[in-house]
Tab-separated table of C-alpha atoms and ligand atoms in Angstrom:
chain	number	residue	atom	x	y	z
A	1030	MET	CA	60.558	-11.308	14.548
A	1031	THR	CA	62.527	-14.925	14.583
A	1032	ASN	CA	61.677	-18.128	13.895
A	1033	LEU	CA	58.032	-17.846	14.181
A	1034	ALA	CA	56.176	-21.251	13.979
A	1035	VAL	CA	52.142	-21.459	13.813
A	1036	ARG	CA	50.055	-23.958	13.947
A	1037	TYR	CA	46.155	-24.199	14.013
A	1038	ASP	CA	45.910	-27.202	16.490
A	1039	ALA	CA	49.080	-28.288	18.609
A	1040	SER	CA	47.702	-32.166	17.614
A	1041	GLU	CA	48.709	-31.592	13.999
A	1042	GLU	CA	52.037	-32.391	12.136
A	1043	HIS	CA	51.513	-29.575	9.337
A	1044	TRP	CA	53.120	-26.741	10.558
A	1045	ALA	CA	51.483	-23.515	8.466
A	1046	LEU	CA	54.627	-21.049	9.104
A	1047	GLU	CA	57.751	-22.864	10.443
A	1048	ASP	CA	61.101	-21.350	11.462
A	1049	VAL	CA	60.237	-17.268	9.689
A	1050	SER	CA	62.689	-14.833	10.457
A	1051	PHE	CA	62.806	-11.239	9.027
A	1052	VAL	CA	62.813	-7.472	10.001
A	1053	LEU	CA	60.508	-4.169	8.872
A	1054	ARG	CA	62.888	-1.518	8.404
A	1055	GLU	CA	60.910	1.656	8.910
A	1056	GLY	CA	59.593	3.160	5.918
A	1057	GLU	CA	59.705	0.174	4.340
A	1058	ARG	CA	57.695	-0.856	2.193
A	1059	VAL	CA	57.998	-4.496	1.359
A	1060	ALA	CA	55.517	-7.381	-0.531
A	1061	LEU	CA	54.322	-10.689	0.834
A	1062	LEU	CA	54.394	-13.022	-1.517
A	1063	GLY	CA	53.904	-16.685	-2.278
A	1064	ALA	CA	50.217	-19.002	-3.849
A	1065	ASN	CA	47.537	-20.047	-1.717
A	1066	GLY	CA	47.969	-21.835	1.952
A	1067	ALA	CA	51.754	-20.484	1.602
A	1068	GLY	CA	51.079	-19.242	5.514
A	1069	LYS	CA	51.263	-15.032	3.828
A	1070	SER	CA	47.513	-14.165	5.928
A	1071	THR	CA	48.742	-16.875	9.047
A	1072	LEU	CA	52.128	-14.561	8.992
A	1073	LEU	CA	49.915	-11.442	9.265
A	1074	LEU	CA	47.686	-12.499	11.381
A	1075	ALA	CA	50.879	-13.723	13.974
A	1076	LEU	CA	52.371	-10.605	13.546
A	1077	VAL	CA	49.547	-8.394	15.581
A	1078	GLY	CA	48.881	-11.665	17.901
A	1079	VAL	CA	45.631	-12.536	16.263
A	1080	LEU	CA	47.223	-16.016	16.301
A	1081	GLU	CA	49.376	-17.273	19.424
A	1082	THR	CA	53.086	-18.606	18.407
A	1083	SER	CA	53.977	-21.797	19.231
A	1084	SER	CA	57.761	-20.656	19.011
A	1085	GLY	CA	59.671	-17.982	18.274
A	1086	GLU	CA	59.558	-14.280	18.569
A	1087	ILE	CA	57.825	-10.689	17.412
A	1088	ALA	CA	60.054	-7.047	18.870
A	1089	LEU	CA	58.444	-4.148	17.963
A	1090	ASP	CA	60.235	-1.240	17.920
A	1091	GLY	CA	63.892	-3.844	19.687
A	1092	ARG	CA	61.398	-4.675	22.505
A	1093	VAL	CA	59.347	-7.922	22.588
A	1094	VAL	CA	56.145	-8.296	22.214
A	1095	ARG	CA	54.026	-10.400	25.406
A	1096	LYS	CA	50.661	-10.875	25.996
A	1097	GLU	CA	50.713	-7.764	28.026
A	1098	THR	CA	51.762	-5.615	25.932
A	1099	LEU	CA	50.023	-6.813	22.817
A	1100	ARG	CA	47.868	-3.714	23.484
A	1101	GLU	CA	50.892	-1.001	22.841
A	1102	LEU	CA	51.169	-3.792	19.639
A	1103	ARG	CA	47.652	-2.764	18.295
A	1104	GLY	CA	48.124	0.686	19.054
A	1105	LYS	CA	50.979	0.860	16.447
A	1106	VAL	CA	50.089	-1.548	14.471
A	1107	GLY	CA	47.397	-2.360	11.990
A	1108	MET	CA	46.223	-5.026	9.735
A	1109	VAL	CA	43.635	-4.427	7.293
A	1110	PHE	CA	41.928	-7.408	6.342
A	1111	GLN	CA	41.494	-9.293	3.097
A	1112	ASN	CA	37.799	-9.626	3.643
A	1113	PRO	CA	36.466	-6.065	4.386
A	1114	ASP	CA	33.319	-8.005	5.492
A	1115	ASP	CA	35.916	-9.378	7.884
A	1116	GLN	CA	37.036	-5.861	9.235
A	1117	LEU	CA	33.351	-3.874	9.191
A	1118	PHE	CA	31.523	-4.961	12.227
A	1119	MET	CA	29.698	-1.541	13.338
A	1120	PRO	CA	26.045	-0.896	11.153
A	1121	THR	CA	26.823	2.408	9.621
A	1122	VAL	CA	30.361	3.949	8.445
A	1123	HIS	CA	30.764	5.727	11.053
A	1124	GLU	CA	30.463	4.061	13.982
A	1125	ASP	CA	32.911	1.151	12.556
A	1126	VAL	CA	35.491	4.358	12.138
A	1127	ALA	CA	35.152	5.432	15.785
A	1128	PHE	CA	34.628	2.485	17.398
A	1129	GLY	CA	38.815	2.524	17.789
A	1130	PRO	CA	39.944	5.243	19.070
A	1131	ARG	CA	36.885	5.247	21.089
A	1132	ASN	CA	37.903	2.749	22.923
A	1133	TYR	CA	41.406	3.925	23.617
A	1134	GLY	CA	39.938	6.535	25.127
A	1135	VAL	CA	39.321	10.213	22.318
A	1136	SER	CA	36.923	12.872	23.389
A	1137	GLU	CA	33.847	12.972	21.854
A	1138	GLU	CA	34.782	16.042	20.569
A	1139	GLN	CA	38.529	14.578	18.772
A	1140	LEU	CA	36.853	11.883	17.795
A	1141	GLU	CA	34.300	13.586	15.293
A	1142	LYS	CA	37.199	16.180	13.684
A	1143	ARG	CA	38.686	12.847	13.052
A	1144	ILE	CA	36.842	10.527	11.546
A	1145	GLU	CA	35.598	13.229	9.052
A	1146	GLU	CA	39.306	14.247	8.737
A	1147	VAL	CA	40.189	10.113	7.146
A	1148	LEU	CA	36.743	9.877	6.081
A	1149	TYR	CA	37.769	12.795	3.851
A	1150	TRP	CA	41.224	11.691	3.139
A	1151	LEU	CA	40.592	8.678	2.136
A	1152	GLY	CA	37.807	10.340	-0.267
A	1153	ILE	CA	34.991	8.587	1.075
A	1154	LEU	CA	33.150	11.630	3.710
A	1155	HIS	CA	29.888	10.544	1.521
A	1156	LEU	CA	29.438	7.471	3.123
A	1157	LYS	CA	29.423	8.873	6.263
A	1158	ASN	CA	26.304	7.698	7.603
A	1159	ARG	CA	26.176	4.001	5.358
A	1160	LEU	CA	25.228	0.992	6.429
A	1161	THR	CA	28.946	-0.829	5.889
A	1162	HIS	CA	26.582	-4.136	4.639
A	1163	ARG	CA	25.539	-2.088	1.526
A	1164	LEU	CA	29.150	-0.655	0.261
A	1165	SER	CA	30.026	-1.850	-3.087
A	1166	GLY	CA	33.293	-3.575	-2.388
A	1167	GLY	CA	35.504	-1.083	-2.977
A	1168	GLU	CA	33.872	1.417	-0.459
A	1169	LYS	CA	33.750	-1.792	1.869
A	1170	ARG	CA	37.780	-1.683	1.383
A	1171	LEU	CA	38.258	2.384	1.893
A	1172	ALA	CA	35.768	2.059	4.832
A	1173	ALA	CA	37.978	-0.477	6.455
A	1174	LEU	CA	40.925	0.891	5.126
A	1175	ALA	CA	39.459	4.216	7.337
A	1176	GLY	CA	38.147	2.704	10.388
A	1177	ILE	CA	42.549	1.881	10.728
A	1178	LEU	CA	43.872	4.768	9.738
A	1179	ILE	CA	42.633	6.684	11.891
A	1180	MET	CA	44.860	4.607	14.375
A	1181	GLU	CA	47.809	6.303	13.119
A	1182	PRO	CA	49.944	2.900	13.283
A	1183	SER	CA	52.818	3.450	12.485
A	1184	ILE	CA	53.574	-0.068	10.405
A	1185	LEU	CA	50.270	-1.395	8.440
A	1186	LEU	CA	49.684	-5.593	7.276
A	1187	MET	CA	47.431	-5.826	4.406
A	1188	ASP	CA	46.661	-8.937	3.660
A	1189	GLU	CA	45.276	-8.866	0.329
A	1190	PRO	CA	44.006	-5.417	-0.506
A	1191	PHE	CA	43.589	-4.732	-4.060
A	1192	SER	CA	41.390	-8.601	-3.609
A	1193	PHE	CA	37.527	-8.207	-4.728
A	1194	LEU	CA	38.232	-4.694	-6.615
A	1195	ASP	CA	37.405	-3.036	-10.114
A	1196	PRO	CA	39.960	-1.917	-11.798
A	1197	GLN	CA	39.381	1.629	-10.561
A	1198	SER	CA	39.081	1.148	-6.939
A	1199	ARG	CA	42.398	-1.037	-7.291
A	1200	GLN	CA	43.917	2.590	-9.187
A	1201	ARG	CA	42.881	5.023	-6.952
A	1202	LEU	CA	44.139	1.756	-3.555
A	1203	LYS	CA	46.918	2.077	-4.998
A	1204	GLU	CA	47.060	5.962	-5.379
A	1205	ILE	CA	45.999	6.501	-1.454
A	1206	LEU	CA	48.500	3.674	-0.223
A	1207	ALA	CA	51.672	5.346	-2.750
A	1208	LEU	CA	50.746	9.412	0.071
A	1209	LEU	CA	51.428	7.138	3.058
A	1210	SER	CA	54.404	6.813	4.428
A	1211	GLN	CA	53.936	3.813	7.078
A	1212	THR	CA	56.371	0.617	7.224
A	1213	MET	CA	54.215	-1.984	5.309
A	1214	LEU	CA	54.184	-4.804	4.780
A	1215	ILE	CA	51.804	-6.414	1.657
A	1216	ALA	CA	50.566	-9.850	1.374
A	1217	THR	CA	49.932	-9.461	-3.075
A	1218	HIS	CA	49.505	-11.922	-6.165
A	1219	ASP	CA	50.528	-8.628	-7.585
A	1220	LEU	CA	54.015	-8.659	-8.640
A	1221	GLU	CA	53.436	-5.484	-11.019
A	1222	MET	CA	52.406	-3.245	-8.086
A	1223	ALA	CA	55.043	-5.241	-6.030
A	1224	LYS	CA	57.745	-3.777	-8.184
A	1225	LYS	CA	56.309	-0.146	-9.054
A	1226	PHE	CA	55.650	0.271	-4.847
A	1227	CYS	CA	58.003	-2.288	-2.433
A	1228	HIS	CA	61.394	-2.060	-1.966
A	1229	ARG	CA	61.483	-5.896	-0.595
A	1230	ALA	CA	59.814	-9.126	-1.138
A	1231	ILE	CA	59.964	-11.821	1.296
A	1232	LEU	CA	58.439	-15.430	-0.388
A	1233	LEU	CA	56.963	-18.004	1.042
A	1234	ARG	CA	56.434	-21.406	0.065
A	1235	ALA	CA	54.429	-24.149	2.646
A	1236	GLY	CA	55.416	-21.253	5.416
A	1237	ARG	CA	58.805	-21.552	5.211
A	1238	LEU	CA	60.624	-18.675	3.616
A	1239	MET	CA	62.154	-18.486	0.610
A	1240	ALA	CA	64.030	-15.533	-0.183
A	1241	ASP	CA	63.739	-12.304	1.018
A	1242	VAL	CA	65.625	-10.042	-1.215
A	1243	PRO	CA	65.392	-6.398	-2.787
A	1244	ILE	CA	62.071	-6.762	-5.399
A	1245	GLU	CA	64.236	-6.678	-8.146
A	1246	ASP	CA	65.937	-9.534	-7.741
A	1247	VAL	CA	62.416	-11.612	-7.106
A	1248	LEU	CA	61.214	-10.381	-10.537
A	1249	THR	CA	64.761	-11.554	-12.358
A	1250	ASP	CA	64.332	-14.609	-10.546
A	1251	SER	CA	61.534	-16.825	-12.607
A	1252	ALA	CA	62.695	-20.172	-10.915
A	1253	LEU	CA	62.119	-18.843	-7.609
A	1254	LEU	CA	59.040	-17.200	-8.998
A	1255	GLU	CA	57.762	-20.934	-10.985
A	1256	ARG	CA	58.880	-23.302	-7.372
A	1257	CYS	CA	56.409	-20.335	-4.932
A	1258	GLY	CA	53.238	-20.786	-7.057
A	1259	PHE	CA	54.100	-17.725	-9.668
A	1260	GLN	CA	53.449	-18.355	-13.435
A	1261	PHE	CA	56.000	-16.037	-14.353
A	1262	GLY	CA	57.427	-16.000	-17.935
A	1263	ARG	CA	55.694	-18.987	-18.820
A	1264	LYS	CA	53.953	-19.225	-22.128
A	1265	PRO	CA	49.798	-20.345	-21.144
A	1266	SER	CA	49.326	-23.628	-22.148
A	1267	PRO	CA	47.287	-24.270	-25.718
A	1268	SER	CA	43.506	-23.439	-25.146
A	1269	VAL	CA	42.174	-26.982	-24.806
A	1270	LYS	CA	39.025	-27.066	-27.577
A	1271	LEU	CA	35.731	-27.483	-26.643
A	1272	ARG	CA	34.179	-29.231	-29.257
B	1955	ADP	N1	42.033	-21.581	10.208
B	1955	ADP	C1	42.456	-22.391	10.581
B	1955	ADP	N2	42.777	-23.490	10.422
B	1955	ADP	C2	43.728	-24.723	10.264
B	1955	ADP	N3	44.284	-24.521	9.339
B	1955	ADP	C3	44.657	-23.534	8.567
B	1955	ADP	C4	43.929	-22.119	9.192
B	1955	ADP	N4	43.728	-21.096	8.760
B	1955	ADP	C5	44.758	-21.550	7.546
B	1955	ADP	N5	45.468	-22.853	7.895
B	1955	ADP	C6	45.994	-23.446	6.695
B	1955	ADP	O1	47.639	-22.920	6.958
B	1955	ADP	C7	48.296	-22.547	5.752
B	1955	ADP	C8	49.223	-21.267	5.619
B	1955	ADP	O2	47.330	-20.995	5.608
B	1955	ADP	P1	47.471	-18.975	4.664
B	1955	ADP	O3	48.148	-18.167	6.007
B	1955	ADP	O4	45.769	-18.532	4.911
B	1955	ADP	O5	47.548	-18.798	3.590
B	1955	ADP	P2	47.753	-17.510	2.487
B	1955	ADP	O6	47.088	-16.673	3.357
B	1955	ADP	O7	49.551	-18.115	2.363
B	1955	ADP	O8	46.679	-18.241	1.525
B	1955	ADP	C9	47.515	-23.683	4.873
B	1955	ADP	O9	48.073	-24.959	4.999
B	1955	ADP	C10	46.252	-23.496	5.231
B	1955	ADP	O10	45.149	-24.382	5.221
B	1956	MG	MG1	45.570	-15.239	2.720
């Protein structure tokens, strides 16, 4: 993608994303880092065509994505939203996971097999007939991921996938992600995860690209991290005595 720019309101001076360019290579796992409001979610939403870009281009497999080819892009790029409640919208897990493939004309017989496979693989087959809004945070996250993985996307975009999860669910999700071979762009504040799991990091600050470097380089550059809102290596400030 090249020179992407997004603003939420055409009359606004403020650009949520300005002149951002980078390349995602096949099989690569890239951490998207930045403080709150840096533009991570905006970037991911622009990449799946949920947000229209004011300028710039997104290319997939060497072809520029246009309005007419957006459907094709959506078949190849799966986005896991930060809040699973924004993603799950059918009453039951089964119906939710079935929605995407059904839309793409998968036969009912095939569909059932694929639903069971993906739920089994994620370890949530037992949730198949449960109501989505009654699931726990971690269960919702995995159900949302099932709805994405069943589409067999080649690229996964994830917006703070570890948020809302307890340590056990977080660990479980990390293990699952490590088994996937998809190209991934993961917005996260979890530098430990990024270090273990990602090859490269893209840093955003106030909608601008600050760095696009191998992950090791980012983790050793505490000045850069601090500029981008990470309190890295800084001693906690002395606690305030209340009484
Ligand atoms: N729906 C929206 N309408 C207007 N401005 C928005 C909207 N969503 C985000 N923004 C603004 O865009 C900028 C980037 O936000 P966002 O992409 O959500 O950041 P991040 O995901 O890194 O926390 C912020 O200044 C934010 O206030
Ligand atoms: Mg965000």
